[in-house]
Amino acid sequence: QAILAPPLGLPQDPARAAAARRPTQQHRPRTPCCCRGTRAMGNCCGNRPEDQADKDEKFGNGSKDLSEGPAAKTRGCTDIVWIPIFAAAWVLFLIVTFAGMLNGNPSKLYSPRDFSGAYCGVEENWNNGPNLVNTPTLSFTMNVTSTVELLMKQAVCSAPAAKVLTEGNSFFDPLLETQEERDAYLCNCCIQPCGGCDASIAVEDFTDATALVDTMQAKLAELTDFSNAASLFSTGGANGEMFSTSAFWEEATKWFNMVCVTDCSIDYTSINGSSDARTFTYKPPPDFNLYPIWMTLLGADTSNTMATKVTQLINQSFTFKALPESMCPYDPEYCVPFPGVQYAELKGSSLYCTFDFAGEVIDAIGDVAASALESVGVTAITSSATEELGKMAGDFLSAIDAFIIVSVLAFIIGIVFLVVLRFTIGICVWIAVAISVLMFVVFGALVFVMSIQCSGAGIWETGVQTSVAVVVAGTTAVSQTLTGEEVSEDCTGDCQDYRGIQKFSKNGLSCVTWDDPSRTRMSQYSSTAYPEADLEKNYCRNPYKANDTLKHDTIWCITSDELVKWEECYPIGVIIPECDDGHEIEPEEWRTILHYTSYVIWGLGGVWLIIIICMVKRINLAISLNKVAALFLARNPHIVLIPVVQAIVAIIWTLLWFLSASFLLSQVPADYTPTASYATYTEAYGTGGNCTFWSTITGETCVEGTPGMCNDQWPTGDVWKASAADCEWADGVAKCWRCSQPRYAFDWRFWVSFFVYLWNHAFNIALGQILIAMAVSLWFFTKNEEKGKLGLVPKALKIIFRYHVGSVIFGSFIVAAVQFIRYLMKYFEKQAEAQKNRIMVYVLKCVQCCIWCFEKCIKFLNKNAYIQIALTGNNFCTSARKAFFLILRNVIRFGTLAALSGIIHAIGFVFIMSATVVVGYFLMREMHDDISPFMPIVCFILVSYVVAKLYMNVFGLAVDTSLQCFLCVEEMGLGQDCVPPVLANFVKQQTSKAAVTAQASAILPAQTSTASAEL
């Protein structure tokens, strides 16, 4: 212009000046596809008058704008310094892994372990454990202590034994010399109501010693003589239904010991004639409250004819046959076979045994019943085994073939869902909207239920007791209305002054008359014996005398049930009685708050519904963006190869990492758990407190738990009880409780390996995100008639791996670091939980919640930063900043799309995961019906979650990238040549609004100039 300008003072030629202002052909900027044929708002590609700050935040011209499209040649390498850092992390990971393989033993994570934690097939076990090198198979023997405990109580607490111990006769004094000992015996046996019992022992009682001895000998003969095995599991046997129903087998872990034996095919009946067979004579554990009573009866003077039959019973009938030490290298107590129960291998090469009834038992109870009971027993045992991480890992390794097949099926299910989603996207969005409203309804109902929930009582138990109380109160009210009588149900303290007419126990058992002459049970309670207690008819009362040492704390009655002699009652009108442990949420003010909170939540649901109605246009935009994503997937189906490859890489990486980490996990230090013995279970295992979150908030008094010596750190060890012969004695106190080590432990090497795992996993996800974002960007800014003709994935791969791998590594490092800190806080929480430090547990839970929220924000910002990198080619930090400001400028749009897309993602996760798990379960039962399906199903859930996450990332990223591309078109004022048709109307609307605004802005200066000229 300076060259073409006329000399100073001469007039300028208009044509010459116009030519000077018009750019030459070689310097004219290339018009992008969206600007060809259209000049939106009077300017092309965003040449709008804006201030510099606005240009820095919004899409605009320059070296990093979209005038040349997403694949502009102005890109350069970004964040390359993170590439060598990532390589160094891999080197450290390999060093740690190879070092761990030298001393690790992954078989410890899944090898069989007996009741004491010793490994089967191992010669030297921890803490001088048994030599099990010749017994590699885990089988089961009778837990004598648990099996005969009820029979022992029935004998020791029977009426003949009670008479010998507490009453005596004219010839012999009672064996218990002091009243304190007698009271302790009566309370321990629950013969009389006392604070330590809530009902009598539900066993048959006997009137004389002969009946006691005959019955007990018949019952014990079925347990000690293999020839009586058939009657043991028959309802017609001496033990009745104790061992013949599924209830017994559902608690198989209670009645059996896990021991290591030579093999599963041992013929247990052969010990009858074996020369090296052993015997075991039962005694209660030294720390059991009836142990002194047992020893007193056992040591009774033989001249005491009153005690002779009871003494002979416990001295002769409680002797069991045990396996030889060559078959079962433990004390005889742990090697007593269960009559009629044999075992078979789970599979040909398995080291685990399963239940298999003997032939005579099957003949007695039938094939169907035997198979059912075997199945229940196997389920109970395998369910118990899955409580250990190592055993679960073994189940996973055993089912690795099913895992691989299910992983492939998960890919196919994901593709099916994407195809279905393409045709049902509109329905899915509105279903998602309906679900969001429904969530308020459901959550409000949940809070309402929590406001009335009791602690320690299940839903069924609370329902039964409440139903009984309602029925009794209703019938009583009707009866009193008809008769015109009114009886007070009030009582104070321990309710000794109760004079109401309640005649049902708390569980609905009817009460018997106190003065019924035909009643033989608890005959010491009558109106004659307790004249001041008003023992009228069969009404509940709390009778005791002032000098009685055994007193109950509420009303009770003698029930009509043959097994439950007595049980507590509630006064009529108490519909929801106070639970023994209080309510689940204390105090009452909090329950009231929750009650009204439920109504607030339902009100918010109504407000949310109104907001949805007001945001119909934005929801329609979200639907259109989802349709754009569906259209992108329909025209570029090969894009699903990205999550497929990601899933394969993720699965291979997870398997390799798990195998490498197993060497590190299996290295438990020898001093991890103490080797000493302890006098009580509480000392070894600790105590559980009754403090809750609400008691912490309100400052209510509660009992704090204390850690045990065996489980004061996490992973926690376990506790087991040694036999009486192996107990250590100190100052007359038996120390029988010992510790066992956990299968796994953590050290710094594991944490290094775990961080590298998280980093690589995050890198895998981030790489897929930026590749999909790059592909969608290239597709979006291509002319509509040319969409689908370009190879998007190869071009996206070339751009990302050439320029932006460093940025992907940087972004994934940030995510991995936040995740690692969160998992570390979880580890500290487990340590605090092991230490019974509930305050620190709650603090760490809150910290984890905050970190989790921060992690979600980081992931959301990273995802949009990757989209910005794909669009503009900036480095990670710059792209994150631009993405942040873009979200701020369009917060409502992002919020609406995120809310709806989140629920759509939930639908996708439910579809893919549920379908995969269902298919995997049935496949698992067909291929491996001999192992617990718990751990394989957990793995199916995990792999289906990973696959669902990867597949939904494709669709979600396509939606998010389409939104940013739409905003780019909107902010830069681009044309509609490249805008997908489903978004054309929205672009027209924005263009019309902008044109009207621009026209109004242009008219005002023109009017101002005219007015100035006229002046």
mmCIF file of C-alpha atoms in Angstrom, residues 7 149 175 207 246 275 338 413 459 468 566 579 660 680 707 743 784 872:
data_model
loop_
_atom_site.group_PDB
_atom_site.id
_atom_site.type_symbol
_atom_site.label_atom_id
_atom_site.label_comp_id
_atom_site.label_asym_id
_atom_site.label_seq_id
_atom_site.Cartn_x
_atom_site.Cartn_y
_atom_site.Cartn_z
ATOM 1 C CA PRO A 7 2.295 11.302 -3.721
ATOM 2 C CA GLU A 149 -20.630 -79.838 71.899
ATOM 3 C CA LEU A 175 -20.367 -82.060 93.754
ATOM 4 C CA THR A 207 -36.006 -87.256 84.274
ATOM 5 C CA SER A 246 -29.308 -79.616 54.623
ATOM 6 C CA SER A 275 -2.992 -102.047 64.109
ATOM 7 C CA PHE A 338 -16.841 -88.638 60.052
ATOM 8 C CA ILE A 413 -21.171 -58.618 22.989
ATOM 9 C CA ILE A 459 -35.253 -57.726 57.681
ATOM 10 C CA VAL A 468 -46.444 -60.723 65.980
ATOM 11 C CA TRP A 566 -38.571 -70.254 77.767
ATOM 12 C CA CYS A 579 -33.260 -53.888 69.634
ATOM 13 C CA SER A 660 4.951 -61.159 37.961
ATOM 14 C CA THR A 680 -7.648 -66.546 74.889
ATOM 15 C CA PRO A 707 -6.585 -55.581 67.692
ATOM 16 C CA ARG A 743 -0.913 -66.078 52.008
ATOM 17 C CA ASN A 784 -20.198 -34.523 3.978
ATOM 18 C CA THR A 872 -5.125 -27.966 17.624
#
